[in-house]
Amino acid sequence: MSNHANGLKPVFPENAASKDYAASLDAADPLAAFRHKFIVPSKANIASNKLAKPNLSSDPCIYFCGNSLGIQPKAASRYLEAQLNTWSSIGVNGHFTKIEDSPLEPWQLLADQAASSMCKLVGAAPEEVTAMATLTANLHMLMASFYKPTATKHKILLDWKAFPSDHYAIESHIGWHELDPEQSMVLIGPDDGEYKISTEKILSYIDQHAEEAAMLLLPGIQYYTGQLFDIKTITQYAQSKGLVVGWDLAHAYANVELKLHDWNVDFAAWCTYKYGNAGPGAMGGLFVHEKHGSVDYSQGEDSPQFRHRLTGWYGGDRSVRFKMDNKFKPTPGAGGFQLSNPSAIDLACLCASLSVFDETSMAELRRKSVQLTGYLEYLLLKDTTDDTRPFRIITPSDPEERGAQLSLLLKPGLLQKVASRLQEAAIVCDKREPGVVRVAPAPLYNTFSEVWLFVKQFRAALSD
């Protein structure tokens, strides 16, 4: 296989469809050891759907559902145990006391510990990132600060098939300002019969609505199609037309390389339980560009000037947080958007997952991901034509326009049969009505041999 470089799709040799070739890719994989840092569910447990302790020596399933929930890092139990030991041994003093040999900072510093690792996954300074709440809550918090409609500029541009939480959040903020969603929500969709939304079309919508638009809020990666948007170009253009720009990075975080600071993104939010592997319902993260997070004391220590936001005790600067004088002095940066004392248990899980990412880089992960997804696409399309194939890949073929996920749109009536066959084969991936199977090989723990086995089972399911 030729090396991936400059955004070019990997090219595979004639023998690439063989099991031996897939095994050779695994043997040459520089990230192969990371798989052993995770607990891959066993085939027996997947088949039984019963609560069971993981059998690390058993046959692992093929888990291609990291776009919905990543599997458990082995570090999670150690980090959770450390947090529980701190709580049981010193109680409230755990907020301020560093325990010897613990991988965790005192609870008051845990959000900062998470941010110092998480910022590297999104291309930001530590001060521009914070760990708090969950994705939808964070979108609401951010929109409360950044959506400032006027009589003339009130529209929000969003994705035609936005994840329901994004749609609901946008709709509710428009309603909060006593505006009509029918007039203030602009949905950007693909051309008829297509699923990809071109950058040119998004820019044309920005042009069309620039005079009345206040905000653009798009997903970094569209959850249904798997399309990765050109965040840099879209952000720059929308801002040049006077729009505030935010991104929902639920499917982009820990999946693709991001440079939120350099791209001048105004704000962003993400969950950490998909490619981030921090656990179901794990604590989310948010980004606020440094230009929006500054605190100005030029008018006096008691009169800080800062971007208006929903405020809470935990967003107050740590140096004065315990003065209890009810004079809010925000932590500079994204930390000033925090509200409440965060769950140390949730932060322990998040820090555990981030400890794995600290051992590599998004550039390395992305390099393998492009190869994995490219190999999946190659095998799916090999020896077939558009006319004979009972499915269509609706994810863009260009590696620069997708992450780890390929969305396979099946012909009508096939979804339940294929999903059942994959379940019987202990292959875990996601289905979305009415006919899409979302397949997401994650570079931290998935292998090329698993891709080969998946395609074999998938083709068999289609032919039954």
Short mmCIF file of C-alpha atoms in Angstrom, two decimals:
data_model
loop_
_atom_site.label_atom_id
_atom_site.label_comp_id
_atom_site.label_asym_id
_atom_site.label_seq_id
_atom_site.Cartn_x
_atom_site.Cartn_y
_atom_site.Cartn_z
CA MET A 1 0.00 0.00 0.00
CA SER A 2 1.31 3.44 -0.88
CA ASN A 3 1.69 5.95 1.93
CA HIS A 4 -1.07 8.45 2.54
CA ALA A 5 0.25 11.93 1.93
CA ASN A 6 -1.06 15.36 1.03
CA GLY A 7 -4.66 14.26 1.41
CA LEU A 8 -4.39 11.56 -1.28
CA LYS A 9 -6.36 8.35 -0.91
CA PRO A 10 -4.28 5.24 -0.15
CA VAL A 11 -3.71 2.94 -3.12
CA PHE A 12 -3.81 -0.84 -2.63
CA PRO A 13 -2.12 -3.58 -4.69
CA GLU A 14 -3.88 -6.39 -6.55
CA ASN A 15 -3.59 -8.84 -3.66
CA ALA A 16 -5.06 -6.40 -1.11
CA ALA A 17 -8.33 -8.31 -0.83
CA SER A 18 -6.65 -11.30 0.77
CA LYS A 19 -6.71 -12.14 4.47
CA ASP A 20 -2.92 -12.40 4.44
CA TYR A 21 -2.59 -8.87 3.10
CA ALA A 22 -4.80 -7.51 5.87
CA ALA A 23 -2.62 -9.36 8.39
CA SER A 24 0.49 -7.82 6.86
CA LEU A 25 -0.94 -4.34 7.37
CA ASP A 26 -1.54 -5.17 11.02
CA ALA A 27 1.99 -6.46 11.40
CA ALA A 28 3.35 -3.18 10.04
CA ASP A 29 1.00 -0.96 12.08
CA PRO A 30 3.03 1.34 14.39
CA LEU A 31 -0.05 1.87 16.58
CA ALA A 32 -0.93 -1.81 16.98
CA ALA A 33 0.03 -1.89 20.67
CA PHE A 34 -2.72 0.59 21.56
CA ARG A 35 -5.36 -2.10 21.04
CA HIS A 36 -4.05 -3.78 24.19
CA LYS A 37 -4.89 -0.68 26.20
CA PHE A 38 -8.62 -1.39 25.71
CA ILE A 39 -11.11 -4.05 26.71
CA VAL A 40 -12.75 -5.31 23.53
CA PRO A 41 -16.13 -6.95 24.29
CA SER A 42 -16.10 -10.69 23.72
CA LYS A 43 -18.18 -12.46 21.09
CA ALA A 44 -19.88 -14.45 23.86
CA ASN A 45 -20.92 -11.34 25.75
CA ILE A 46 -22.18 -9.61 22.62
CA ALA A 47 -24.20 -12.69 21.68
CA SER A 48 -25.70 -13.17 25.15
CA ASN A 49 -26.37 -9.52 25.96
CA LYS A 50 -25.96 -10.47 29.62
CA LEU A 51 -24.03 -8.56 32.23
CA ALA A 52 -20.67 -10.25 32.53
CA LYS A 53 -17.14 -9.45 33.48
CA PRO A 54 -14.90 -9.11 30.45
CA ASN A 55 -12.92 -12.19 29.63
CA LEU A 56 -9.67 -10.76 28.35
CA SER A 57 -8.59 -14.11 26.95
CA SER A 58 -11.80 -14.76 25.05
CA ASP A 59 -12.56 -14.20 21.38
CA PRO A 60 -13.11 -10.45 20.89
CA CYS A 61 -16.00 -9.17 18.83
CA ILE A 62 -15.49 -6.77 15.93
CA TYR A 63 -16.40 -3.40 17.40
CA PHE A 64 -16.99 -0.75 14.72
CA CYS A 65 -19.27 1.47 16.80
CA GLY A 66 -16.84 4.00 18.19
CA ASN A 67 -18.87 6.69 16.42
CA SER A 68 -21.62 5.97 18.97
CA LEU A 69 -19.74 4.72 22.04
CA GLY A 70 -16.06 3.91 22.30
CA ILE A 71 -14.92 0.84 24.21
CA GLN A 72 -13.44 0.95 27.71
CA PRO A 73 -9.78 1.85 28.24
CA LYS A 74 -8.08 -0.42 30.75
CA ALA A 75 -6.90 2.75 32.49
CA ALA A 76 -10.50 3.60 33.45
CA SER A 77 -10.65 1.18 36.38
CA ARG A 78 -7.30 2.40 37.74
CA TYR A 79 -8.31 6.06 37.53
CA LEU A 80 -11.72 5.41 39.05
CA GLU A 81 -10.18 3.41 41.86
CA ALA A 82 -7.75 6.25 42.54
CA GLN A 83 -10.60 8.73 42.78
CA LEU A 84 -12.65 6.49 45.04
CA ASN A 85 -9.62 5.84 47.25
CA THR A 86 -9.07 9.57 47.61
CA TRP A 87 -12.70 10.11 48.57
CA SER A 88 -12.74 7.24 51.07
CA SER A 89 -9.39 8.08 52.66
CA ILE A 90 -9.40 11.86 53.05
CA GLY A 91 -12.95 12.96 52.20
CA VAL A 92 -13.36 16.68 51.53
CA ASN A 93 -9.59 17.20 51.59
CA GLY A 94 -9.50 15.48 48.20
CA HIS A 95 -10.42 18.84 46.67
CA PHE A 96 -6.99 20.24 47.52
CA THR A 97 -4.65 17.36 48.42
CA LYS A 98 -2.47 15.56 45.92
CA ILE A 99 -2.31 11.85 46.73
CA GLU A 100 1.07 10.23 46.24
CA ASP A 101 1.15 7.80 43.29
CA SER A 102 -2.32 8.84 42.12
CA PRO A 103 -2.66 9.59 38.39
CA LEU A 104 -5.15 12.32 39.29
CA GLU A 105 -4.72 15.89 40.44
CA PRO A 106 -6.75 17.18 43.42
CA TRP A 107 -10.41 17.55 42.51
CA GLN A 108 -10.19 21.33 42.20
CA LEU A 109 -7.60 20.86 39.44
CA LEU A 110 -9.12 17.86 37.66
CA ALA A 111 -10.94 19.90 35.00
CA ASP A 112 -7.64 21.62 34.23
CA GLN A 113 -5.90 18.24 34.03
CA ALA A 114 -8.46 17.11 31.46
CA ALA A 115 -8.23 20.38 29.52
CA SER A 116 -4.43 20.18 29.29
CA SER A 117 -4.76 16.89 27.41
CA MET A 118 -8.01 17.56 25.56
CA CYS A 119 -6.75 20.81 24.04
CA LYS A 120 -4.20 18.83 22.01
CA LEU A 121 -7.02 16.88 20.35
CA VAL A 122 -8.79 20.03 19.13
CA GLY A 123 -5.84 22.31 18.33
CA ALA A 124 -6.23 24.86 21.09
CA ALA A 125 -4.44 26.35 24.07
CA PRO A 126 -5.31 24.78 27.45
CA GLU A 127 -6.99 28.04 28.49
CA GLU A 128 -9.36 27.84 25.49
CA VAL A 129 -10.75 24.44 26.52
CA THR A 130 -12.65 23.22 29.53
CA ALA A 131 -14.27 19.96 30.58
CA MET A 132 -17.82 20.41 31.79
CA ALA A 133 -21.39 19.16 31.52
CA THR A 134 -22.49 17.32 28.37
CA LEU A 135 -22.79 18.24 24.71
CA THR A 136 -26.32 19.63 24.54
CA ALA A 137 -25.98 21.49 27.85
CA ASN A 138 -22.75 23.04 26.60
CA LEU A 139 -24.37 24.08 23.32
CA HIS A 140 -27.07 25.83 25.33
CA MET A 141 -24.48 27.56 27.53
CA LEU A 142 -22.49 28.73 24.53
CA MET A 143 -25.49 29.90 22.55
CA ALA A 144 -26.68 31.89 25.57
CA SER A 145 -23.46 33.88 25.25
CA PHE A 146 -22.93 33.95 21.49
CA TYR A 147 -26.42 34.20 19.99
CA LYS A 148 -27.31 37.88 20.19
CA PRO A 149 -30.09 38.42 17.63
CA THR A 150 -31.25 41.85 16.57
CA ALA A 151 -34.29 42.94 14.60
CA THR A 152 -32.26 42.68 11.39
CA LYS A 153 -29.70 39.94 12.18
CA HIS A 154 -31.43 36.97 13.78
CA LYS A 155 -31.08 33.91 11.54
CA ILE A 156 -29.09 30.81 12.45
CA LEU A 157 -27.75 28.65 9.62
CA LEU A 158 -27.62 24.93 10.38
CA ASP A 159 -27.35 21.51 8.79
CA TRP A 160 -30.42 20.09 7.01
CA LYS A 161 -30.09 16.84 8.95
CA ALA A 162 -28.73 18.24 12.20
CA PHE A 163 -28.61 15.86 15.13
CA PRO A 164 -31.89 16.39 17.04
CA SER A 165 -30.15 17.98 20.05
CA ASP A 166 -28.59 20.66 17.85
CA HIS A 167 -31.89 21.31 16.12
CA TYR A 168 -33.76 21.51 19.42
CA ALA A 169 -31.16 23.77 21.01
CA ILE A 170 -31.20 26.19 18.10
CA GLU A 171 -34.97 26.19 17.92
CA SER A 172 -35.31 26.81 21.65
CA HIS A 173 -32.90 29.77 21.68
CA ILE A 174 -34.72 31.36 18.79
CA GLY A 175 -37.97 30.90 20.70
CA TRP A 176 -36.37 32.24 23.88
CA HIS A 177 -35.83 35.51 22.05
CA GLU A 178 -39.50 35.42 20.96
CA LEU A 179 -38.58 34.87 17.35
CA ASP A 180 -40.21 32.49 14.87
CA PRO A 181 -38.11 29.41 14.01
CA GLU A 182 -39.80 29.32 10.61
CA GLN A 183 -38.22 32.67 9.87
CA SER A 184 -34.97 32.41 11.82
CA MET A 185 -33.77 28.86 11.13
CA VAL A 186 -32.09 28.28 7.77
CA LEU A 187 -31.40 24.64 6.91
CA ILE A 188 -28.57 23.98 4.46
CA GLY A 189 -29.06 20.76 2.52
CA PRO A 190 -27.49 18.89 -0.39
CA ASP A 191 -28.66 18.95 -3.95
CA ASP A 192 -31.55 16.63 -4.81
CA GLY A 193 -30.51 12.99 -4.82
CA GLU A 194 -27.23 13.73 -3.08
CA TYR A 195 -26.02 13.52 0.51
CA LYS A 196 -22.83 15.56 0.42
CA ILE A 197 -23.19 19.29 1.00
CA SER A 198 -20.47 21.08 -0.94
CA THR A 199 -18.48 23.87 0.64
CA GLU A 200 -19.56 26.06 -2.25
CA LYS A 201 -23.21 25.52 -1.39
CA ILE A 202 -22.63 26.41 2.25
CA LEU A 203 -20.83 29.60 1.21
CA SER A 204 -23.68 30.45 -1.15
CA TYR A 205 -26.17 30.13 1.72
CA ILE A 206 -23.99 32.43 3.80
CA ASP A 207 -24.05 34.97 0.96
CA GLN A 208 -27.79 34.61 0.53
CA HIS A 209 -28.60 35.23 4.19
CA ALA A 210 -25.63 37.34 5.34
CA GLU A 211 -27.69 40.48 5.93
CA GLU A 212 -30.05 38.67 8.29
CA ALA A 213 -27.85 35.92 9.73
CA ALA A 214 -26.36 36.15 13.23
CA MET A 215 -24.81 32.71 13.56
CA LEU A 216 -23.64 29.62 11.72
CA LEU A 217 -23.72 26.39 13.74
CA LEU A 218 -22.71 23.23 11.89
CA PRO A 219 -21.41 19.77 12.79
CA GLY A 220 -17.72 19.23 12.15
CA ILE A 221 -18.70 15.79 10.86
CA GLN A 222 -22.29 15.07 9.88
CA TYR A 223 -23.43 12.15 12.02
CA TYR A 224 -25.60 10.47 9.37
CA THR A 225 -23.44 10.75 6.27
CA GLY A 226 -20.03 10.99 7.92
CA GLN A 227 -19.10 14.07 5.87
CA LEU A 228 -16.28 16.20 7.30
CA PHE A 229 -16.85 19.87 6.56
CA ASP A 230 -14.12 22.34 5.63
CA ILE A 231 -14.14 24.04 9.01
CA LYS A 232 -11.34 26.47 8.23
CA THR A 233 -12.77 27.80 4.96
CA ILE A 234 -16.37 27.96 6.16
CA THR A 235 -15.42 29.69 9.42
CA GLN A 236 -13.31 32.31 7.71
CA TYR A 237 -15.96 33.08 5.10
CA ALA A 238 -18.88 33.25 7.53
CA GLN A 239 -16.98 35.56 9.85
CA SER A 240 -16.10 37.83 6.93
CA LYS A 241 -19.84 38.23 6.42
CA GLY A 242 -20.47 39.16 10.05
CA LEU A 243 -21.62 35.79 11.43
CA VAL A 244 -20.56 34.20 14.70
CA VAL A 245 -19.37 30.65 13.98
CA GLY A 246 -19.79 27.62 16.23
CA TRP A 247 -19.20 23.92 15.63
CA ASP A 248 -20.63 20.75 17.11
CA LEU A 249 -17.63 18.43 17.12
CA ALA A 250 -19.34 15.34 18.55
CA HIS A 251 -18.12 13.18 15.65
CA ALA A 252 -14.93 15.11 14.94
CA TYR A 253 -13.37 15.13 18.41
CA ALA A 254 -10.59 12.49 18.68
CA ASN A 255 -11.39 11.46 15.09
CA VAL A 256 -9.82 14.06 12.79
CA GLU A 257 -7.18 16.73 13.15
CA LEU A 258 -8.59 20.05 14.34
CA LYS A 259 -6.99 23.48 14.69
CA LEU A 260 -9.71 25.47 16.39
CA HIS A 261 -7.44 28.28 17.54
CA ASP A 262 -5.65 28.73 14.23
CA TRP A 263 -8.92 28.52 12.33
CA ASN A 264 -10.29 31.32 14.51
CA VAL A 265 -13.44 29.37 15.45
CA ASP A 266 -15.57 31.38 17.88
CA PHE A 267 -16.84 28.45 19.93
CA ALA A 268 -17.28 24.68 19.77
CA ALA A 269 -18.61 21.83 21.90
CA TRP A 270 -18.21 18.07 21.84
CA CYS A 271 -18.95 14.86 23.66
CA THR A 272 -16.12 12.56 24.74
CA TYR A 273 -17.76 9.12 24.71
CA LYS A 274 -17.50 8.36 20.99
CA TYR A 275 -13.99 8.28 19.57
CA GLY A 276 -12.86 9.76 22.89
CA ASN A 277 -13.69 6.54 24.82
CA ALA A 278 -14.52 8.30 28.11
CA GLY A 279 -17.63 6.24 28.88
CA PRO A 280 -21.40 6.47 28.30
CA GLY A 281 -22.72 9.95 28.99
CA ALA A 282 -19.20 11.13 29.83
CA MET A 283 -18.39 14.72 30.63
CA GLY A 284 -18.17 16.90 27.54
CA GLY A 285 -15.82 19.65 26.48
CA LEU A 286 -16.05 23.09 25.00
CA PHE A 287 -13.81 25.59 23.25
CA VAL A 288 -13.97 29.36 23.46
CA HIS A 289 -11.44 31.28 21.41
CA GLU A 290 -9.08 33.37 23.49
CA LYS A 291 -10.47 36.58 21.99
CA HIS A 292 -13.80 35.79 23.68
CA GLY A 293 -12.37 34.59 26.97
CA SER A 294 -10.33 37.58 28.05
CA VAL A 295 -11.04 39.41 31.32
CA ASP A 296 -10.25 43.13 31.44
CA TYR A 297 -9.53 44.77 34.80
CA SER A 298 -8.67 48.20 33.40
CA GLN A 299 -11.71 49.68 35.16
CA GLY A 300 -10.68 48.26 38.52
CA GLU A 301 -10.39 44.93 40.29
CA ASP A 302 -14.05 45.06 41.29
CA SER A 303 -15.26 45.81 37.75
CA PRO A 304 -14.00 43.07 35.46
CA GLN A 305 -15.14 43.36 31.85
CA PHE A 306 -15.83 40.06 30.09
CA ARG A 307 -18.06 38.45 27.53
CA HIS A 308 -21.53 37.99 28.93
CA ARG A 309 -22.45 34.39 29.66
CA LEU A 310 -24.55 32.31 32.04
CA THR A 311 -22.43 32.38 35.18
CA GLY A 312 -21.89 29.98 38.04
CA TRP A 313 -19.67 29.66 41.08
CA TYR A 314 -17.21 27.29 39.45
CA GLY A 315 -16.52 29.72 36.62
CA GLY A 316 -15.06 32.15 39.13
CA ASP A 317 -11.31 32.54 39.28
CA ARG A 318 -9.83 30.01 41.68
CA SER A 319 -7.87 32.72 43.53
CA VAL A 320 -11.08 34.34 44.77
CA ARG A 321 -13.56 31.47 44.42
CA PHE A 322 -13.77 30.82 48.14
CA LYS A 323 -14.14 34.42 49.23
CA MET A 324 -17.91 34.00 48.88
CA ASP A 325 -18.41 37.73 48.32
CA ASN A 326 -20.78 37.26 45.36
CA LYS A 327 -18.57 39.38 43.12
CA PHE A 328 -18.06 37.28 40.01
CA LYS A 329 -14.55 37.38 38.60
CA PRO A 330 -14.41 34.82 35.81
CA THR A 331 -11.51 32.52 35.17
CA PRO A 332 -9.87 33.81 31.98
CA GLY A 333 -10.62 31.63 28.97
CA ALA A 334 -13.08 28.79 28.57
CA GLY A 335 -12.86 27.96 32.28
CA GLY A 336 -14.88 31.07 33.00
CA PHE A 337 -17.88 29.45 31.31
CA GLN A 338 -18.06 26.67 33.90
CA LEU A 339 -21.02 26.63 36.24
CA SER A 340 -20.98 23.96 38.93
CA ASN A 341 -18.47 21.82 40.75
CA PRO A 342 -17.88 18.99 38.23
CA SER A 343 -18.19 15.31 39.04
CA ALA A 344 -14.79 13.95 40.05
CA ILE A 345 -15.91 10.47 39.01
CA ASP A 346 -16.74 11.68 35.51
CA LEU A 347 -13.47 13.58 35.31
CA ALA A 348 -11.56 10.49 36.42
CA CYS A 349 -13.00 8.53 33.48
CA LEU A 350 -12.23 11.38 31.09
CA CYS A 351 -8.65 11.70 32.34
CA ALA A 352 -8.22 7.94 32.00
CA SER A 353 -9.20 8.03 28.33
CA LEU A 354 -7.05 11.09 27.71
CA SER A 355 -4.04 9.33 29.23
CA VAL A 356 -4.13 6.99 26.23
CA PHE A 357 -4.25 9.86 23.76
CA ASP A 358 -1.32 11.48 25.57
CA GLU A 359 0.85 8.60 24.33
CA THR A 360 0.27 9.40 20.66
CA SER A 361 -0.95 12.30 18.51
CA MET A 362 -3.91 13.09 16.34
CA ALA A 363 -1.58 13.21 13.33
CA GLU A 364 -0.54 9.60 13.93
CA LEU A 365 -4.09 8.45 14.63
CA ARG A 366 -5.41 10.22 11.58
CA ARG A 367 -2.75 8.62 9.38
CA LYS A 368 -3.86 5.15 10.42
CA SER A 369 -7.54 6.11 10.27
CA VAL A 370 -7.24 7.20 6.64
CA GLN A 371 -5.65 3.84 5.83
CA LEU A 372 -8.26 1.84 7.76
CA THR A 373 -11.23 3.63 6.23
CA GLY A 374 -9.61 3.57 2.80
CA TYR A 375 -9.12 -0.18 3.09
CA LEU A 376 -12.74 -0.61 4.16
CA GLU A 377 -13.90 1.36 1.13
CA TYR A 378 -11.58 -0.56 -1.19
CA LEU A 379 -12.90 -3.95 -0.07
CA LEU A 380 -16.54 -2.86 -0.16
CA LEU A 381 -16.27 -1.63 -3.74
CA LYS A 382 -13.91 -4.28 -5.14
CA ASP A 383 -15.32 -6.36 -8.02
CA THR A 384 -18.66 -4.54 -7.93
CA THR A 385 -20.31 -1.77 -9.91
CA ASP A 386 -22.91 0.83 -9.04
CA ASP A 387 -25.49 -1.25 -10.91
CA THR A 388 -24.77 -4.54 -9.15
CA ARG A 389 -24.08 -3.24 -5.66
CA PRO A 390 -27.07 -3.42 -3.24
CA PHE A 391 -25.78 -0.46 -1.27
CA ARG A 392 -24.34 2.98 -1.78
CA ILE A 393 -21.58 4.64 0.22
CA ILE A 394 -23.04 8.06 0.99
CA THR A 395 -19.91 9.25 2.80
CA PRO A 396 -17.60 11.31 0.57
CA SER A 397 -14.81 9.30 -1.03
CA ASP A 398 -12.19 12.00 -0.52
CA PRO A 399 -10.30 11.33 2.76
CA GLU A 400 -10.21 15.09 3.37
CA GLU A 401 -14.01 15.06 3.52
CA ARG A 402 -14.58 12.24 6.01
CA GLY A 403 -13.34 10.77 9.26
CA ALA A 404 -13.37 7.14 10.35
CA GLN A 405 -16.99 6.46 9.42
CA LEU A 406 -18.49 5.11 6.20
CA SER A 407 -22.27 5.26 5.95
CA LEU A 408 -23.69 2.47 3.80
CA LEU A 409 -27.16 3.14 2.41
CA LEU A 410 -28.78 -0.22 1.70
CA LYS A 411 -31.49 -0.88 -0.84
CA PRO A 412 -34.99 -0.85 0.71
CA GLY A 413 -35.86 -3.85 2.85
CA LEU A 414 -32.30 -4.96 3.59
CA LEU A 415 -31.49 -3.12 6.83
CA GLN A 416 -33.03 -5.47 9.40
CA LYS A 417 -31.70 -8.60 7.70
CA VAL A 418 -28.18 -7.23 7.43
CA ALA A 419 -28.21 -5.87 10.97
CA SER A 420 -29.34 -9.24 12.35
CA ARG A 421 -26.67 -11.11 10.42
CA LEU A 422 -23.95 -8.78 11.67
CA GLN A 423 -25.19 -9.16 15.24
CA GLU A 424 -25.08 -12.95 14.91
CA ALA A 425 -21.48 -12.65 13.74
CA ALA A 426 -20.66 -10.51 16.82
CA ILE A 427 -20.00 -7.45 14.70
CA VAL A 428 -21.07 -4.27 16.45
CA CYS A 429 -21.90 -1.30 14.25
CA ASP A 430 -24.69 1.23 14.09
CA LYS A 431 -27.87 1.27 12.04
CA ARG A 432 -30.00 4.31 11.27
CA GLU A 433 -33.44 4.07 9.79
CA PRO A 434 -34.55 3.76 7.11
CA GLY A 435 -31.53 2.01 5.59
CA VAL A 436 -28.09 3.12 6.75
CA VAL A 437 -25.39 1.04 8.41
CA ARG A 438 -22.69 3.26 9.90
CA VAL A 439 -19.31 1.53 10.09
CA ALA A 440 -16.51 3.23 12.02
CA PRO A 441 -13.15 1.48 12.43
CA ALA A 442 -11.30 3.38 15.17
CA PRO A 443 -7.51 3.56 14.81
CA LEU A 444 -6.77 3.16 18.52
CA TYR A 445 -8.20 -0.33 18.80
CA ASN A 446 -9.40 -1.64 15.44
CA THR A 447 -7.35 -3.65 12.94
CA PHE A 448 -7.12 -4.18 9.20
CA SER A 449 -7.96 -7.85 9.71
CA GLU A 450 -11.20 -6.82 11.39
CA VAL A 451 -12.02 -4.67 8.37
CA TRP A 452 -11.41 -7.69 6.13
CA LEU A 453 -13.66 -9.92 8.28
CA PHE A 454 -16.40 -7.30 8.42
CA VAL A 455 -16.59 -6.98 4.65
CA LYS A 456 -16.71 -10.77 4.31
CA GLN A 457 -19.67 -10.98 6.71
CA PHE A 458 -21.36 -7.92 5.26
CA ARG A 459 -21.26 -9.32 1.74
CA ALA A 460 -22.60 -12.65 3.00
CA ALA A 461 -25.48 -10.84 4.75
CA LEU A 462 -26.36 -9.04 1.54
CA SER A 463 -26.40 -12.25 -0.50
CA ASP A 464 -28.54 -14.32 1.91
#
